[in-house]
Coordinates of C-alpha atoms in Angstrom, one line a residue:
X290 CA -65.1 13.0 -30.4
X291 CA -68.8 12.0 -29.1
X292 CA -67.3 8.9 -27.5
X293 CA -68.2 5.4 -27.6
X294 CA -71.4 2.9 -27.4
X295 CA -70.9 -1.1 -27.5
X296 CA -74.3 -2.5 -29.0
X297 CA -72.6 -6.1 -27.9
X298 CA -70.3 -7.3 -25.2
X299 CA -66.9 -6.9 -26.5
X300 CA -63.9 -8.3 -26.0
X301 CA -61.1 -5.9 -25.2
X302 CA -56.9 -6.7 -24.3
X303 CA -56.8 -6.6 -20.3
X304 CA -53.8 -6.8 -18.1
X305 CA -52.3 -10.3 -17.2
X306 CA -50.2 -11.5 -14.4
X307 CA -46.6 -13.5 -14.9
X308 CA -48.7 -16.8 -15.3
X309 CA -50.9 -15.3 -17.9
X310 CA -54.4 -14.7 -15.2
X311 CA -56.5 -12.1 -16.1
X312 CA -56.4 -9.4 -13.0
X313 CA -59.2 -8.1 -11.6
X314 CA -60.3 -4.9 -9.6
X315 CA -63.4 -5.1 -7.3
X316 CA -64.5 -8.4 -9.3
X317 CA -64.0 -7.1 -12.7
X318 CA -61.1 -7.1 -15.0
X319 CA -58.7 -4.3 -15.5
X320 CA -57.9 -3.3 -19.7
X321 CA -54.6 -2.6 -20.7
X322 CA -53.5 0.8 -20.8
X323 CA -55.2 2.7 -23.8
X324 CA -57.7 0.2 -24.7
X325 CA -60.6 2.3 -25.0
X326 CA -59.8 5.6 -25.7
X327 CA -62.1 8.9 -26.5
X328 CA -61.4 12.5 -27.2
X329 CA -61.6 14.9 -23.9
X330 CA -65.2 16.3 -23.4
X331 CA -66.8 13.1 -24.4
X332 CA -70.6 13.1 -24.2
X333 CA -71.6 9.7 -25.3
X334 CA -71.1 6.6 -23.3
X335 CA -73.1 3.4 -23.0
X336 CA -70.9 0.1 -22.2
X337 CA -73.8 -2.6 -21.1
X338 CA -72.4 -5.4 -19.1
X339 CA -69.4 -3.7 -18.3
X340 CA -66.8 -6.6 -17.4
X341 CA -64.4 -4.0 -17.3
X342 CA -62.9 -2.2 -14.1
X343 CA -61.5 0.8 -15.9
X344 CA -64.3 1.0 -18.5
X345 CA -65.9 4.4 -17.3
X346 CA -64.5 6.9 -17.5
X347 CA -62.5 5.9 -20.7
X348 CA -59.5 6.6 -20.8
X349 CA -57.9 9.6 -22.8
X350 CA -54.9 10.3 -24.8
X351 CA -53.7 13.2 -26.5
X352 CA -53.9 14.0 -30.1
X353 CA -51.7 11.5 -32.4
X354 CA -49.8 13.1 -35.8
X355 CA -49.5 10.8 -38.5
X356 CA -45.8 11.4 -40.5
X357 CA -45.9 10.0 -43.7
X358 CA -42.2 10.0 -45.7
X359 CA -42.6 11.1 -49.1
X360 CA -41.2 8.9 -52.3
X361 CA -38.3 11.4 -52.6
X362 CA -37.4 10.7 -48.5
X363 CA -37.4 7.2 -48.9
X364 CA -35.8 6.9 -52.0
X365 CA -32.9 9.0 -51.1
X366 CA -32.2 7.7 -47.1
X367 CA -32.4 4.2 -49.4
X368 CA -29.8 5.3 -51.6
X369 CA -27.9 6.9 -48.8
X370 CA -27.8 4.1 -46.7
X371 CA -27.2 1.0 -49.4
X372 CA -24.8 2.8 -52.2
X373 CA -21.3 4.1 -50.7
X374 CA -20.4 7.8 -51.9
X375 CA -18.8 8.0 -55.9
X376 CA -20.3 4.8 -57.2
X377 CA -20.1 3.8 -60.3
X378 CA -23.6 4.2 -62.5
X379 CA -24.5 2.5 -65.8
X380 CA -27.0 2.8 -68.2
X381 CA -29.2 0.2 -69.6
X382 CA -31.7 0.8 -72.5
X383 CA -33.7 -2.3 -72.5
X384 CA -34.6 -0.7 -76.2
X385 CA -31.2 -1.5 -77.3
X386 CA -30.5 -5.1 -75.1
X387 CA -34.4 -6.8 -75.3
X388 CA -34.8 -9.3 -72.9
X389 CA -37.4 -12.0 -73.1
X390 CA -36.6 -14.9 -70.2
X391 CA -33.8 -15.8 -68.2
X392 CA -30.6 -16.3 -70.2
X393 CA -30.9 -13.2 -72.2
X394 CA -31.1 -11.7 -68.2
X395 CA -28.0 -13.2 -67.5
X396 CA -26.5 -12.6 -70.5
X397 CA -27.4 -8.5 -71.3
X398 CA -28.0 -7.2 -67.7
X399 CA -25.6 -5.6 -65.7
X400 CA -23.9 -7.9 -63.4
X401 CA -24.6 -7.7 -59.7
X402 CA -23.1 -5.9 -57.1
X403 CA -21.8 -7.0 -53.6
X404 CA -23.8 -6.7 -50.1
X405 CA -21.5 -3.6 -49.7
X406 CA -21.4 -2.3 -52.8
X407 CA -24.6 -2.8 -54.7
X408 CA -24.5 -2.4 -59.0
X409 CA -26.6 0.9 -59.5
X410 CA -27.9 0.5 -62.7
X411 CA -30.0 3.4 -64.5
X412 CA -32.6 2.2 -66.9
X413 CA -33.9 4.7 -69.4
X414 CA -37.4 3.5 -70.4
X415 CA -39.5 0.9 -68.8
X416 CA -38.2 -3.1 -67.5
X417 CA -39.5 -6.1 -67.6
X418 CA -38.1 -9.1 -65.5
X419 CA -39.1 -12.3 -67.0
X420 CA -39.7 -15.5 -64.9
X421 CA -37.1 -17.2 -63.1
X422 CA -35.4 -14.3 -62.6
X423 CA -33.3 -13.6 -59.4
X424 CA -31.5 -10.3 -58.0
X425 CA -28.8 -9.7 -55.6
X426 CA -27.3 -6.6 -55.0
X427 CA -28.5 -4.3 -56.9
X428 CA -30.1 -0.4 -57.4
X429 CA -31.9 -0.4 -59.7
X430 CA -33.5 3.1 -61.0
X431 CA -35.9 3.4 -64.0
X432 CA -36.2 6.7 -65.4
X433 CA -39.6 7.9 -66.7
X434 CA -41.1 4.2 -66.5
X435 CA -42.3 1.4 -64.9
X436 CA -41.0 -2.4 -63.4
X437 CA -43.0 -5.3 -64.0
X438 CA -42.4 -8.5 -63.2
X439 CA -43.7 -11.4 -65.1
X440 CA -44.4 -14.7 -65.1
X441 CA -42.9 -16.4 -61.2
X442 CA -40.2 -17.3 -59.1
X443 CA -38.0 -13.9 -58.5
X444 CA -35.9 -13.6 -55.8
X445 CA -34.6 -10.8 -54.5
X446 CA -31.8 -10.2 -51.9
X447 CA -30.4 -6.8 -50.6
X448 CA -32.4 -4.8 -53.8
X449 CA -33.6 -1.5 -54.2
X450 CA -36.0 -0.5 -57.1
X451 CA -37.5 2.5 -57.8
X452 CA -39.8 3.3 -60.6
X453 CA -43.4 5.6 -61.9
X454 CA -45.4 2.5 -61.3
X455 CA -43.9 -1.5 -60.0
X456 CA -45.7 -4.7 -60.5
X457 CA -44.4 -7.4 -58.2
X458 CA -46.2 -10.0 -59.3
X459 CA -44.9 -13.1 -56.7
X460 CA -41.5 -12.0 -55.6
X461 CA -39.8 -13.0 -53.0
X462 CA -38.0 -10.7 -51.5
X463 CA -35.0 -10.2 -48.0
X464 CA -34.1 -6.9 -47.1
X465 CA -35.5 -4.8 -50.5
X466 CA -36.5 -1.6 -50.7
X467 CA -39.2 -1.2 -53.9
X468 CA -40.6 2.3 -54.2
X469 CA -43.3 3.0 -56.8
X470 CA -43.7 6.8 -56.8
X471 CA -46.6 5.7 -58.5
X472 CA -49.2 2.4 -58.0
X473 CA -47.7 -0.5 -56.7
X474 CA -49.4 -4.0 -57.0
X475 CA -48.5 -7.3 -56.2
X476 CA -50.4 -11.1 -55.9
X477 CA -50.9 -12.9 -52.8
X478 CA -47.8 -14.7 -53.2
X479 CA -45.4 -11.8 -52.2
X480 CA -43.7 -12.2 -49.0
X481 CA -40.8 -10.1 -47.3
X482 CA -38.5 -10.8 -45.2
X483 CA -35.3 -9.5 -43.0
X484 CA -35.8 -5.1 -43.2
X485 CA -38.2 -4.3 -45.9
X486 CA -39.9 -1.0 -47.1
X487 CA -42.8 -0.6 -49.7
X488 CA -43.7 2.6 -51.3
X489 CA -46.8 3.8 -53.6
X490 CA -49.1 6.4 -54.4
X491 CA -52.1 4.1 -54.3
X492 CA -50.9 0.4 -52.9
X493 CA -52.3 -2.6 -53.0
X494 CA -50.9 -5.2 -50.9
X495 CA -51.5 -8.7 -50.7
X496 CA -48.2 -10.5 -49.6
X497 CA -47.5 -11.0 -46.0
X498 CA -44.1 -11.1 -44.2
X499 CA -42.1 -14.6 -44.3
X500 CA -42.5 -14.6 -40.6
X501 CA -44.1 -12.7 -37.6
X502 CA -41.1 -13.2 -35.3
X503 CA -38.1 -11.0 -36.4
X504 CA -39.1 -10.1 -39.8
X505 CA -40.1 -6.4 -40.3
X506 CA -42.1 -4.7 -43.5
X507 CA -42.3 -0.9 -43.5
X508 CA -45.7 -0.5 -45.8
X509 CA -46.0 3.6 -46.8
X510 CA -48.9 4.3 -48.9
X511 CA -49.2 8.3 -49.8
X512 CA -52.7 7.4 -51.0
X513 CA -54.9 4.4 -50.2
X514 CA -54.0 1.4 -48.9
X515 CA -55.6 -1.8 -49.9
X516 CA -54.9 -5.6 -48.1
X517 CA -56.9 -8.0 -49.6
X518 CA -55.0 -11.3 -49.2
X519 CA -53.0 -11.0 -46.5
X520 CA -52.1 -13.9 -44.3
X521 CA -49.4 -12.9 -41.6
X522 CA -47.4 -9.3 -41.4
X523 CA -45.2 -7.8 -39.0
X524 CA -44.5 -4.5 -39.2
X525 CA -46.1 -1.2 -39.8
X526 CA -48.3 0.4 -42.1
X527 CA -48.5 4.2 -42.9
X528 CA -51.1 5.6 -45.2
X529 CA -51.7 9.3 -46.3
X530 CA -55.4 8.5 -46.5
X531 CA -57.2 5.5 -45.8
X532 CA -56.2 1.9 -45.0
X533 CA -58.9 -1.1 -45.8
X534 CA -58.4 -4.8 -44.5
X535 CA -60.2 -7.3 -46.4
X536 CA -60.1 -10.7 -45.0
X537 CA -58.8 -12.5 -41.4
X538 CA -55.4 -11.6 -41.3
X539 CA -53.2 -11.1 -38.7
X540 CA -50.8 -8.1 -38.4
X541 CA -48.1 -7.9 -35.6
X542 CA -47.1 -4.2 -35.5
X543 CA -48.5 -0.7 -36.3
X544 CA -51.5 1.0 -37.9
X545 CA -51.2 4.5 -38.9
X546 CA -53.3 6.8 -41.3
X547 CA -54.6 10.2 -41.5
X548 CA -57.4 9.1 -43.2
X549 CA -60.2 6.2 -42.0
X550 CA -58.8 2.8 -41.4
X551 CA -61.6 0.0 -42.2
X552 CA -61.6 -4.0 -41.0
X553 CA -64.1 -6.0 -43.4
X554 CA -63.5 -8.7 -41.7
X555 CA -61.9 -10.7 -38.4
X556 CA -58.6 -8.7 -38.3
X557 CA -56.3 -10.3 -35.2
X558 CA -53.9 -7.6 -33.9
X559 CA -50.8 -7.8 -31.8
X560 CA -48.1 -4.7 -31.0
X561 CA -44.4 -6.2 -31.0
X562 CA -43.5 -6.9 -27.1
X563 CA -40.2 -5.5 -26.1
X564 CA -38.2 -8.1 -24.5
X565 CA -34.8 -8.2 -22.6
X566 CA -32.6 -7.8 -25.8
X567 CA -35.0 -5.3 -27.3
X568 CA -34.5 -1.5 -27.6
X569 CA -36.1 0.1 -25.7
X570 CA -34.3 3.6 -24.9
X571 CA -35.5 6.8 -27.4
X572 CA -32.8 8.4 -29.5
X573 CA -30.8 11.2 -27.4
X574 CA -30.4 14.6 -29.9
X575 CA -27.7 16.9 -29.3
X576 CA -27.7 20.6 -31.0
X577 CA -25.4 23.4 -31.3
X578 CA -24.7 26.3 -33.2
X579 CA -21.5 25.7 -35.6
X580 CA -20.3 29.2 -35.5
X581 CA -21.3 31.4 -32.4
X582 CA -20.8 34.3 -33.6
X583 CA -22.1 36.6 -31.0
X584 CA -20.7 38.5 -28.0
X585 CA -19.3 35.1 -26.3
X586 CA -19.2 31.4 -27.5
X587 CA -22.0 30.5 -25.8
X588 CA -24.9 32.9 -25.9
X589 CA -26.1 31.4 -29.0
X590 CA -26.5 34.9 -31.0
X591 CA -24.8 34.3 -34.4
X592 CA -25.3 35.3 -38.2
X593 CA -24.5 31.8 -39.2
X594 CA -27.5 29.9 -38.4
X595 CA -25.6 26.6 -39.1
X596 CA -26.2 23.9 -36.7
X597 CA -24.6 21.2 -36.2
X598 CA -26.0 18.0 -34.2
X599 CA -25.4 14.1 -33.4
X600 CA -28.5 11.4 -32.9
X601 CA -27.1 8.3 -30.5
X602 CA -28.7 5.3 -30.4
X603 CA -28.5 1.6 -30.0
X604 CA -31.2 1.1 -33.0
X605 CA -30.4 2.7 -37.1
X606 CA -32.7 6.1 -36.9
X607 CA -35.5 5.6 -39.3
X608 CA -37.2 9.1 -38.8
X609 CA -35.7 12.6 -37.9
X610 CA -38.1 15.7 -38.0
X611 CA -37.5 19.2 -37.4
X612 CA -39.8 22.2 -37.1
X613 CA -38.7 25.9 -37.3
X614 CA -40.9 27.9 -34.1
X615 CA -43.2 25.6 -34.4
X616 CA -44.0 21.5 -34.6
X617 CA -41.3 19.0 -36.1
X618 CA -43.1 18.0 -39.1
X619 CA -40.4 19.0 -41.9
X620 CA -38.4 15.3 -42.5
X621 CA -34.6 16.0 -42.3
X622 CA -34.0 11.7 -42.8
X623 CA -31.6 12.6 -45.8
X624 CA -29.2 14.9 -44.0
X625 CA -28.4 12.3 -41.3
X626 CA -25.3 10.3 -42.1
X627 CA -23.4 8.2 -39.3
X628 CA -25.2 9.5 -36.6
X629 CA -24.6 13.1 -37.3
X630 CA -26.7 15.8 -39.4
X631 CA -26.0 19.6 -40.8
X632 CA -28.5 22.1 -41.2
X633 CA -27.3 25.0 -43.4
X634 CA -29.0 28.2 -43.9
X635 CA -30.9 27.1 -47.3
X636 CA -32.0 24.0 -45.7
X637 CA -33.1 26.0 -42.5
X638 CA -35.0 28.6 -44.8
X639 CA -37.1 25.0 -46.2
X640 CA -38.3 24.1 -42.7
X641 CA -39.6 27.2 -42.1
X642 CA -41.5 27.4 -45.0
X643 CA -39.9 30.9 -46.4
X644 CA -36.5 32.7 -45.2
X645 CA -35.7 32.3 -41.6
X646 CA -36.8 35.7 -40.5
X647 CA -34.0 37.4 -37.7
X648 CA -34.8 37.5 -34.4
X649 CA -35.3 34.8 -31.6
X650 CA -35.7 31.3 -33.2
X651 CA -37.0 27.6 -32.0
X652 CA -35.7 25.2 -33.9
X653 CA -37.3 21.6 -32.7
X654 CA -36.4 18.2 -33.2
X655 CA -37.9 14.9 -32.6
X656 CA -36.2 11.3 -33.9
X657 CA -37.4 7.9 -34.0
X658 CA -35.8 4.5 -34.8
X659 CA -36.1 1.2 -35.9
X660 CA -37.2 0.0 -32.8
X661 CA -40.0 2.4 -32.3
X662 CA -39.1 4.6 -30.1
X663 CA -39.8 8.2 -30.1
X664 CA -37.5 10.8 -28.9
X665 CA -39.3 13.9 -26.9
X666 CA -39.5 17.0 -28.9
X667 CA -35.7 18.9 -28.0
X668 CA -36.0 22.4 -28.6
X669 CA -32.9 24.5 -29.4
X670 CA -32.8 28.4 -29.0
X671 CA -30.6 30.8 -30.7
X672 CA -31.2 34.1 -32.0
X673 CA -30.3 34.6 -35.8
X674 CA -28.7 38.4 -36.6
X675 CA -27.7 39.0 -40.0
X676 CA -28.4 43.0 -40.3
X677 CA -25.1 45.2 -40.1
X678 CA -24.9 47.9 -37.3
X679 CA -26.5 51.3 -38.2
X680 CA -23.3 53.5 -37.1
X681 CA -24.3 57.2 -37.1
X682 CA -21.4 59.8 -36.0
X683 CA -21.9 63.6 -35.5
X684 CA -20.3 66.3 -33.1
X685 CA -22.1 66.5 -29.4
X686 CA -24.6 69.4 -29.4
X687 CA -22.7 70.6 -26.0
X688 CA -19.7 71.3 -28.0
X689 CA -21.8 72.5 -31.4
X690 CA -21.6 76.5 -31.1
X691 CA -24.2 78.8 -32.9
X692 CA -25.6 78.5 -34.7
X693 CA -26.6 74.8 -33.6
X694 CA -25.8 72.2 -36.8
X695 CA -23.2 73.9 -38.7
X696 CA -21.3 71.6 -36.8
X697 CA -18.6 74.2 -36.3
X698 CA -17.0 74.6 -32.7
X699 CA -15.1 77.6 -31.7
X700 CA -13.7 76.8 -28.5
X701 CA -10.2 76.1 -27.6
X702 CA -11.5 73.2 -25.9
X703 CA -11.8 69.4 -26.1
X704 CA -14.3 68.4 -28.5
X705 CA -16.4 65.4 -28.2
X706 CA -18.1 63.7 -30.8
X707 CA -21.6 61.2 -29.9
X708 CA -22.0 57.3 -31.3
X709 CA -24.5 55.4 -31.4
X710 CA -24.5 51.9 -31.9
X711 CA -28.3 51.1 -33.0
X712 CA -28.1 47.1 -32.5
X713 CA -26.8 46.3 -29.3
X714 CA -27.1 42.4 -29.5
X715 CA -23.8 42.5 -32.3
X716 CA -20.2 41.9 -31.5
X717 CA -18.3 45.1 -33.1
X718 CA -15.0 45.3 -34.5
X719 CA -14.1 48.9 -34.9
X720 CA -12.0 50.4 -38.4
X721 CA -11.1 53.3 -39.8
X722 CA -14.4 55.9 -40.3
X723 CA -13.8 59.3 -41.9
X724 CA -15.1 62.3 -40.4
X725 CA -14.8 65.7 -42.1
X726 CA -13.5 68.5 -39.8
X727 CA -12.0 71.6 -40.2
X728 CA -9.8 73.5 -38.0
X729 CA -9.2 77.2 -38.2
X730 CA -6.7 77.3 -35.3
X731 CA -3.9 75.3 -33.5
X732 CA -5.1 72.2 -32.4
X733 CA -4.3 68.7 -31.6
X734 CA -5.7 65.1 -31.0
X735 CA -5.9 63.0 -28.1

């Protein structure tokens, strides 16, 4: 917020031409959009030997918000998306079926699943995966425990693990999802490739994705996040509090954290170009009401605050946030199922932090996917009205005769009676009331 000094000439991305020449502006050359960038109000700025056409005044962007999925998310869009609904679950107790290497593996552990329908497997107690050891098609869950993995060469094809706390050890692992609610370590062996995600309280990473061309590591840390061995990674990483780079690696993607993030050494970054066949288009969010309940079918007053919507998009949706009067910041990942999401009442009252309150309510949205790319914030009105009608009934003073609110009449007249209808917003249906009169002479009704 004080903005920036440069104690040395640095060297900052600028903007290329088709054959790769730097272009220039009065002499100098012209940075790439965002390159420098300061809070507004700046007070501070001292650039010496400004090579830079667009150095001063820096440029500004707005304020950033840093969404980090929790364990739970993860865990269950993971289970959502990999295991098809009813499933078959067993039970392991490693207790009961020890396994020391390989063969007793092969021999006492479940058997695998397919690429379509992975073999959950719930382990009561801790597990330990001796060397030599390779998994395909699994879910694996370990209740009240850990994972480790010892000894080398695992492999690991189209696996989900969750546990308190996972050692990786080495593995090598295609399109896995290992989420450690807990710590998660691993050596600087580990390497990921295809669609992978990581997950742990405090995580220390040292692998490095297989390659930096079309392989793509999701690295979620709710705490810190430590790389001390990295090589090579493309992908992004998300931390709760602060991300530290030890080391001269080089990282292809995104680096996110609501706390500090800290090079200690020669860090080389590059953001993933978009190209021809890339996505490039934001998810499109469309929202209604399920049941209108109001005057008409459109005027979006109801006492069904269900709503319905739909998320298209060329790219899977890997975030989906929703914020009652207020920012999307509440992640509604798990409701989403082929494209389309519910929003009941009970799961309405969680976004907004209490009971949704009646009256005139904002409920925003804003989705991202695989690719990136961030849907604006859609906002969708309605009013929410689920207070019956006060109904009050009672003989027009005009017709009331003295003395006034005996509610007696003595006319031979038509009698009128007053209604008032003290929520005017609500569709009425009228029934059958009761209203006590007597009659002390001929009458009749109309």
């Amino acid at each position: 917020g004080r903005g920036f000094t440069f104690n040395n000439t640095p060297v900052l991305p600028i903007v290329r031409d088709a054959q790769g020449n730097p272009v220039l502006q009065n002499g100098k050359q012209v940075l790439v959009e965002n390159a420098v960038v300061v809070a507004q109000g700046f007070t501070t700025a001292n650039a010496p030997n400004n090579n830079y056409a667009n150095l001063l005044p820096p440029q500004v962007v707005s304020a950033q918000t840093v969404i980090v999925p929790s364990f739970v998310d993860l865990r269950d869009q993971e289970l959502t998306d990999r295991v098809p609904v009813g499933s078959p679950v067993v039970t392991f107790n490693p207790s009961q079926n020890p396994i020391n290497n390989a063969n007793e593996w092969n021999q006492r552990f479940p058997a695998p699943g397919t690429a379509s329908n992975p073999r959950v497997v719930r382990v009561t107690g801790g597990l330990n995966i001796p060397s030599n050891v390779s998994l395909s098609n699994y879910v694996i869950q370990v209740e009240n425990g850990d994972i480790n993995f010892n000894g080398s060469n695992h492999v690991l094809n189209n696996v989900l693990l969750t546990a308190n706390n996972i050692n990786l050890s080495g593995i090598q692992g295609t399109d896995v999802a290992i989420l450690a609610s807990s710590n998660l370590n691993m050596n600087g062996t580990a390497s990921f490739a295809g669609e992978s995600v990581i997950h742990g309280n405090n995580l220390n990473f040292n692998g490095r994705t297989a390659n930096t061309t079309t392989d793509f590591l999701r690295v979620v840390g709710q705490g810190d996040i430590n790389i001390n061995n990295l090589s090579n990674a493309r992908g992004e990483f998300l931390s709760g509090r602060n991300i530290t780079f030890n080391g001269n690696p080089t990282i292809v993607g995104s680096i996110e954290a609501k706390g500090d993030v800290r090079f200690n050494g020669r860090v080389n970054m590059a953001g993933i170009v978009a190209s021809s066949t890339t996505d490039t288009t934001p998810p499109a969010i469309s929202v209604s009401l399920v049941n209108d309940t109001g005057l008409s079918n459109t005027d979006r007053i109801t006492n069904d605050p269900t709503i319905a919507g739909t998320i298209t998009d060329a790219s899977a949706i890997s975030e989906l946030r929703a914020g009652i009067n207020g920012a999307p910041s509440f992640d509604i990942l798990t409701n989403l199922t082929n494209g389309s999401f519910n929003l009941t009442r009970e799961r309405l009252n969680q976004i907004a932090g209490g009971s949704l309150a009646n009256g005139a309510v904002t409920l925003n949205l804003q989705a991202r996917d695989s690719a990136g790319n961030l849907s604006a914030v859609v906002p969708f009105n309605f009013t929410f009205d689920n207070v019956n009608p006060a109904l009050t009934i009672d003989l027009d003073p005009a017709f009331d005769t003295a003395p006034i609110g005996d509610r007696q009449n003595d006319f031979w007249q038509d009698v009128t009676f007053k209604l008032e209808l003290l929520n005017p917003n609500s569709r009425v249906n009228f029934g059958h009331s009761f209203y006590h009169c007597e009659l002390n002479r001929g009458f009749f009704f109309r």
